[in-house]
Amino acid sequence: GGIITQTPKFLIGQEGQKLTLKCQQNFNHDTMYWYRQDSGKGLRLIYYSITENDLQKGDLSEGYDASREKKSSFSLTVTSAQKNEMAVFLCASSIAQDEDTQYFGPGTRLLVL
Amino acid sequence: SQLAEENSWALSVHEGESVTVNCSYKTSITALQWYRQKSGKGPAQLILIRSNEREKRNGRLRATLDTSSQSSSLSITATRCEDTAVYFCATDSTNTGKLTFGDGTVLTVKP
């Protein structure tokens, strides 16, 4: 088995601040994902990466940057935090892109004051 | 509009009862997955059913897929309090190759 670790667990930021969320997986999976989940809603894809140094935009990429520094890690940056923003950011990985089980981390909970 | 959505916002049953969560989708798919998310955790996959399959089972769980009506159901028998969670369907579209999640159905299992 493997595990996905997300840091930090909680993140409180200020309006306009640049915030970075980190994700590590030890499944040795090729593909990694970042999703945003708003309260009572489903997951929306922000960025995904098929392999190291690859980046693909999801439906919600505006306002975010991502970086796949190595196979095991995938970072997400909120380029300018929006006031009163509150959401959970979920990282996931899968063996390959299509038709595969995605394994999720516990999430980073963001609150912008 | 969403490409995948569950048909009920919330369901409540008593322990031991059976329950079914339904999902409809709007594009042709290669597979549909059911995930469960417990409070404070990330989603965990329950069942993956491919477009050429009609039914898939996993213990007390049974998923069906009807590609003609573009719908799926997840049935849970002999429910337990620990089944309390949000249940999502997620579709893998032949057009995008990415998963699209519905908003989820909140299931509460009461003692």
mmCIF file of C-alpha atoms in Angstrom:
data_model
loop_
_atom_site.group_PDB
_atom_site.id
_atom_site.type_symbol
_atom_site.label_atom_id
_atom_site.label_comp_id
_atom_site.label_asym_id
_atom_site.label_seq_id
_atom_site.Cartn_x
_atom_site.Cartn_y
_atom_site.Cartn_z
ATOM 1 C CA GLY A 1 0.000 0.000 0.000
ATOM 2 C CA GLY A 2 0.900 3.633 -0.165
ATOM 3 C CA ILE A 3 -0.042 6.973 1.233
ATOM 4 C CA ILE A 4 -0.576 10.530 0.103
ATOM 5 C CA THR A 5 0.590 13.259 2.439
ATOM 6 C CA GLN A 6 -0.605 16.842 2.132
ATOM 7 C CA THR A 7 0.958 19.790 3.933
ATOM 8 C CA PRO A 8 -0.127 21.863 5.650
ATOM 9 C CA LYS A 9 -3.394 20.436 6.987
ATOM 10 C CA PHE A 10 -4.739 23.913 7.658
ATOM 11 C CA LEU A 11 -3.698 27.135 5.974
ATOM 12 C CA ILE A 12 -4.827 30.615 6.948
ATOM 13 C CA GLY A 13 -3.822 33.366 4.577
ATOM 14 C CA GLN A 14 -4.342 37.029 3.926
ATOM 15 C CA GLU A 15 -6.002 38.570 0.896
ATOM 16 C CA GLY A 16 -3.554 38.891 -1.993
ATOM 17 C CA GLN A 17 -1.058 36.484 -0.463
ATOM 18 C CA LYS A 18 0.691 33.797 -2.495
ATOM 19 C CA LEU A 19 0.123 30.418 -0.835
ATOM 20 C CA THR A 20 1.738 27.059 -1.608
ATOM 21 C CA LEU A 21 0.297 23.638 -0.876
ATOM 22 C CA LYS A 22 2.384 20.482 -1.099
ATOM 23 C CA CYS A 23 1.573 16.873 -1.868
ATOM 24 C CA GLN A 24 3.741 13.748 -1.643
ATOM 25 C CA GLN A 25 2.867 10.188 -2.714
ATOM 26 C CA ASN A 26 4.780 6.944 -2.248
ATOM 27 C CA PHE A 27 2.640 4.809 -4.589
ATOM 28 C CA ASN A 28 5.143 5.427 -7.398
ATOM 29 C CA HIS A 29 2.179 6.604 -9.496
ATOM 30 C CA ASP A 30 2.751 8.488 -12.730
ATOM 31 C CA THR A 31 -0.274 10.798 -12.591
ATOM 32 C CA MET A 32 -1.107 13.333 -9.888
ATOM 33 C CA TYR A 33 -4.022 15.728 -9.505
ATOM 34 C CA TRP A 34 -5.115 18.800 -7.585
ATOM 35 C CA TYR A 35 -8.812 19.335 -6.906
ATOM 36 C CA ARG A 36 -10.726 22.066 -5.134
ATOM 37 C CA GLN A 37 -13.780 21.178 -3.045
ATOM 38 C CA ASP A 38 -16.160 23.884 -1.841
ATOM 39 C CA SER A 39 -18.574 23.165 0.986
ATOM 40 C CA GLY A 40 -21.374 20.844 -0.123
ATOM 41 C CA LYS A 41 -19.962 20.532 -3.607
ATOM 42 C CA GLY A 42 -18.122 18.015 -5.691
ATOM 43 C CA LEU A 43 -14.494 18.116 -6.697
ATOM 44 C CA ARG A 44 -13.272 20.393 -9.461
ATOM 45 C CA LEU A 45 -9.998 19.697 -11.211
ATOM 46 C CA ILE A 46 -7.418 22.484 -11.018
ATOM 47 C CA TYR A 47 -4.265 20.909 -12.493
ATOM 48 C CA TYR A 48 -2.976 17.450 -13.206
ATOM 49 C CA SER A 49 0.346 15.985 -14.241
ATOM 50 C CA ILE A 50 0.861 12.829 -16.267
ATOM 51 C CA THR A 51 4.537 12.515 -15.420
ATOM 52 C CA GLU A 52 7.430 14.423 -13.850
ATOM 53 C CA ASN A 53 7.688 17.986 -15.242
ATOM 54 C CA ASP A 54 4.365 17.645 -17.081
ATOM 55 C CA LEU A 55 1.471 20.035 -16.323
ATOM 56 C CA GLN A 56 -2.066 19.991 -17.683
ATOM 57 C CA LYS A 57 -4.753 22.556 -16.880
ATOM 58 C CA GLY A 58 -8.060 21.449 -15.448
ATOM 59 C CA ASP A 59 -11.368 23.298 -15.478
ATOM 60 C CA LEU A 60 -10.395 25.636 -12.625
ATOM 61 C CA SER A 61 -6.766 26.538 -13.344
ATOM 62 C CA GLU A 62 -7.154 30.326 -13.380
ATOM 63 C CA GLY A 63 -5.634 31.822 -10.247
ATOM 64 C CA TYR A 64 -3.395 28.804 -9.626
ATOM 65 C CA ASP A 65 0.050 27.541 -10.622
ATOM 66 C CA ALA A 66 1.384 24.032 -10.187
ATOM 67 C CA SER A 67 4.748 22.320 -10.220
ATOM 68 C CA ARG A 68 5.677 18.638 -10.554
ATOM 69 C CA GLU A 69 9.267 18.744 -9.291
ATOM 70 C CA LYS A 70 9.665 14.988 -9.161
ATOM 71 C CA LYS A 71 7.519 11.913 -9.614
ATOM 72 C CA SER A 72 6.550 11.732 -5.959
ATOM 73 C CA SER A 73 5.624 15.368 -5.393
ATOM 74 C CA PHE A 74 3.165 17.874 -6.810
ATOM 75 C CA SER A 75 2.780 21.443 -5.516
ATOM 76 C CA LEU A 76 -0.069 23.899 -5.987
ATOM 77 C CA THR A 77 0.242 27.669 -5.600
ATOM 78 C CA VAL A 78 -2.668 30.031 -5.061
ATOM 79 C CA THR A 79 -1.254 33.057 -6.854
ATOM 80 C CA SER A 80 -3.375 35.678 -5.050
ATOM 81 C CA ALA A 81 -5.673 34.553 -2.262
ATOM 82 C CA GLN A 82 -9.199 35.958 -2.416
ATOM 83 C CA LYS A 83 -10.758 37.513 0.687
ATOM 84 C CA ASN A 84 -13.197 35.198 2.541
ATOM 85 C CA GLU A 85 -12.170 32.266 0.362
ATOM 86 C CA MET A 86 -12.728 28.940 2.093
ATOM 87 C CA ALA A 87 -12.170 25.567 0.459
ATOM 88 C CA VAL A 88 -10.506 22.176 0.782
ATOM 89 C CA PHE A 89 -7.747 21.313 -1.681
ATOM 90 C CA LEU A 90 -7.377 17.613 -2.392
ATOM 91 C CA CYS A 91 -4.391 15.932 -3.981
ATOM 92 C CA ALA A 92 -4.737 12.555 -5.685
ATOM 93 C CA SER A 93 -2.619 10.137 -7.670
ATOM 94 C CA SER A 94 -3.278 7.258 -10.065
ATOM 95 C CA ILE A 95 -1.186 4.734 -11.960
ATOM 96 C CA ALA A 96 -2.129 6.330 -15.281
ATOM 97 C CA GLN A 97 -4.506 8.992 -16.508
ATOM 98 C CA ASP A 98 -7.494 7.137 -17.875
ATOM 99 C CA GLU A 99 -9.979 4.767 -16.235
ATOM 100 C CA ASP A 100 -7.910 4.372 -13.130
ATOM 101 C CA THR A 101 -8.596 4.540 -9.453
ATOM 102 C CA GLN A 102 -7.534 7.824 -7.919
ATOM 103 C CA TYR A 103 -6.119 7.732 -4.395
ATOM 104 C CA PHE A 104 -6.709 10.869 -2.373
ATOM 105 C CA GLY A 105 -4.883 12.633 0.401
ATOM 106 C CA PRO A 106 -6.703 14.046 3.441
ATOM 107 C CA GLY A 107 -6.776 17.580 2.080
ATOM 108 C CA THR A 108 -5.544 21.059 2.983
ATOM 109 C CA ARG A 109 -8.197 23.366 4.418
ATOM 110 C CA LEU A 110 -7.743 26.964 3.312
ATOM 111 C CA LEU A 111 -9.239 30.037 4.932
ATOM 112 C CA VAL A 112 -8.455 33.527 3.680
ATOM 113 C CA LEU A 113 -9.082 36.398 6.069
ATOM 114 C CA SER B 1 -24.119 22.428 -16.284
ATOM 115 C CA GLN B 2 -22.514 19.401 -14.666
ATOM 116 C CA LEU B 3 -21.452 16.388 -16.667
ATOM 117 C CA ALA B 4 -22.230 14.065 -13.744
ATOM 118 C CA GLU B 5 -24.665 14.462 -10.896
ATOM 119 C CA GLU B 6 -26.243 12.455 -8.113
ATOM 120 C CA ASN B 7 -30.006 12.597 -8.053
ATOM 121 C CA SER B 8 -30.572 13.150 -4.352
ATOM 122 C CA TRP B 9 -28.897 15.692 -2.110
ATOM 123 C CA ALA B 10 -29.418 13.713 1.076
ATOM 124 C CA LEU B 11 -30.684 10.313 2.189
ATOM 125 C CA SER B 12 -31.285 8.937 5.655
ATOM 126 C CA VAL B 13 -31.809 5.305 6.659
ATOM 127 C CA HIS B 14 -31.651 3.188 9.791
ATOM 128 C CA GLU B 15 -28.942 0.620 10.374
ATOM 129 C CA GLY B 16 -29.647 -2.652 8.611
ATOM 130 C CA GLU B 17 -31.773 -1.086 5.893
ATOM 131 C CA SER B 18 -30.789 -0.942 2.229
ATOM 132 C CA VAL B 19 -30.297 2.279 0.302
ATOM 133 C CA THR B 20 -29.661 3.268 -3.296
ATOM 134 C CA VAL B 21 -27.871 6.361 -4.566
ATOM 135 C CA ASN B 22 -28.484 7.323 -8.166
ATOM 136 C CA CYS B 23 -26.343 9.206 -10.635
ATOM 137 C CA SER B 24 -26.958 10.572 -14.111
ATOM 138 C CA TYR B 25 -24.405 11.845 -16.594
ATOM 139 C CA LYS B 26 -24.467 13.756 -19.846
ATOM 140 C CA THR B 27 -21.648 12.542 -22.086
ATOM 141 C CA SER B 28 -20.519 9.173 -23.385
ATOM 142 C CA ILE B 29 -18.118 7.578 -20.931
ATOM 143 C CA THR B 30 -15.410 4.938 -20.764
ATOM 144 C CA ALA B 31 -15.981 4.226 -17.064
ATOM 145 C CA LEU B 32 -17.869 5.427 -14.009
ATOM 146 C CA GLN B 33 -16.517 5.357 -10.497
ATOM 147 C CA TRP B 34 -18.237 5.594 -7.121
ATOM 148 C CA TYR B 35 -16.343 7.276 -4.282
ATOM 149 C CA ARG B 36 -17.154 7.724 -0.614
ATOM 150 C CA GLN B 37 -15.923 10.623 1.468
ATOM 151 C CA LYS B 38 -16.128 10.522 5.230
ATOM 152 C CA SER B 39 -16.022 13.694 7.266
ATOM 153 C CA GLY B 40 -12.577 15.300 7.266
ATOM 154 C CA LYS B 41 -11.090 12.742 4.870
ATOM 155 C CA GLY B 42 -10.349 12.523 1.170
ATOM 156 C CA PRO B 43 -12.613 10.452 -1.097
ATOM 157 C CA ALA B 44 -11.973 6.718 -1.390
ATOM 158 C CA GLN B 45 -12.994 4.662 -4.397
ATOM 159 C CA LEU B 46 -15.669 2.039 -3.849
ATOM 160 C CA ILE B 47 -16.336 0.638 -7.308
ATOM 161 C CA LEU B 48 -15.140 1.255 -10.865
ATOM 162 C CA ILE B 49 -17.544 0.044 -13.562
ATOM 163 C CA ARG B 50 -16.544 0.208 -17.214
ATOM 164 C CA SER B 51 -18.881 1.158 -20.049
ATOM 165 C CA ASN B 52 -19.139 -2.448 -21.264
ATOM 166 C CA GLU B 53 -20.188 -3.702 -17.810
ATOM 167 C CA ARG B 54 -23.731 -3.624 -16.452
ATOM 168 C CA GLU B 55 -23.135 -4.524 -12.812
ATOM 169 C CA LYS B 56 -20.236 -4.685 -10.356
ATOM 170 C CA ARG B 57 -20.219 -5.838 -6.757
ATOM 171 C CA ASN B 58 -17.926 -5.160 -3.834
ATOM 172 C CA GLY B 59 -19.107 -6.818 -0.623
ATOM 173 C CA ARG B 60 -22.321 -5.072 0.475
ATOM 174 C CA LEU B 61 -22.084 -2.664 -2.444
ATOM 175 C CA ARG B 62 -23.568 -3.156 -5.886
ATOM 176 C CA ALA B 63 -23.197 -0.696 -8.754
ATOM 177 C CA THR B 64 -25.161 -0.766 -11.988
ATOM 178 C CA LEU B 65 -24.565 1.104 -15.198
ATOM 179 C CA ASP B 66 -27.124 1.823 -17.925
ATOM 180 C CA THR B 67 -25.391 3.534 -20.824
ATOM 181 C CA SER B 68 -28.638 3.901 -22.793
ATOM 182 C CA SER B 69 -30.206 6.089 -20.082
ATOM 183 C CA GLN B 70 -26.808 7.465 -19.004
ATOM 184 C CA SER B 71 -27.387 6.549 -15.394
ATOM 185 C CA SER B 72 -25.820 4.525 -12.618
ATOM 186 C CA SER B 73 -26.867 3.387 -9.168
ATOM 187 C CA LEU B 74 -24.994 2.353 -6.061
ATOM 188 C CA SER B 75 -26.869 0.109 -3.650
ATOM 189 C CA ILE B 76 -25.736 -0.606 -0.121
ATOM 190 C CA THR B 77 -27.309 -3.498 1.767
ATOM 191 C CA ALA B 78 -27.314 -4.038 5.521
ATOM 192 C CA THR B 79 -26.178 -0.478 6.141
ATOM 193 C CA ARG B 80 -24.012 0.371 9.153
ATOM 194 C CA CYS B 81 -23.458 3.642 10.986
ATOM 195 C CA GLU B 82 -19.951 3.761 9.509
ATOM 196 C CA ASP B 83 -21.501 3.973 6.013
ATOM 197 C CA THR B 84 -22.439 7.560 6.901
ATOM 198 C CA ALA B 85 -20.590 9.659 4.326
ATOM 199 C CA VAL B 86 -20.953 11.634 1.111
ATOM 200 C CA TYR B 87 -21.179 9.424 -1.969
ATOM 201 C CA PHE B 88 -19.955 10.725 -5.333
ATOM 202 C CA CYS B 89 -20.158 9.357 -8.817
ATOM 203 C CA ALA B 90 -17.368 10.347 -11.173
ATOM 204 C CA THR B 91 -17.312 9.829 -14.898
ATOM 205 C CA ASP B 92 -14.396 9.348 -17.242
ATOM 206 C CA SER B 93 -15.444 10.885 -20.521
ATOM 207 C CA THR B 94 -14.206 9.625 -23.851
ATOM 208 C CA ASN B 95 -13.772 13.275 -24.822
ATOM 209 C CA THR B 96 -11.564 14.513 -21.989
ATOM 210 C CA GLY B 97 -10.001 11.517 -20.259
ATOM 211 C CA LYS B 98 -10.467 13.309 -16.940
ATOM 212 C CA LEU B 99 -12.780 12.472 -14.049
ATOM 213 C CA THR B 100 -15.817 14.690 -13.523
ATOM 214 C CA PHE B 101 -17.398 14.459 -10.069
ATOM 215 C CA GLY B 102 -21.017 15.082 -9.141
ATOM 216 C CA ASP B 103 -21.897 17.190 -6.092
ATOM 217 C CA GLY B 104 -22.481 14.104 -3.971
ATOM 218 C CA THR B 105 -25.275 12.554 -1.933
ATOM 219 C CA VAL B 106 -25.065 12.847 1.837
ATOM 220 C CA LEU B 107 -26.029 9.503 3.376
ATOM 221 C CA THR B 108 -26.802 9.307 7.069
ATOM 222 C CA VAL B 109 -27.222 5.897 8.686
ATOM 223 C CA LYS B 110 -28.931 6.145 12.070
ATOM 224 C CA PRO B 111 -28.606 3.566 14.827
#
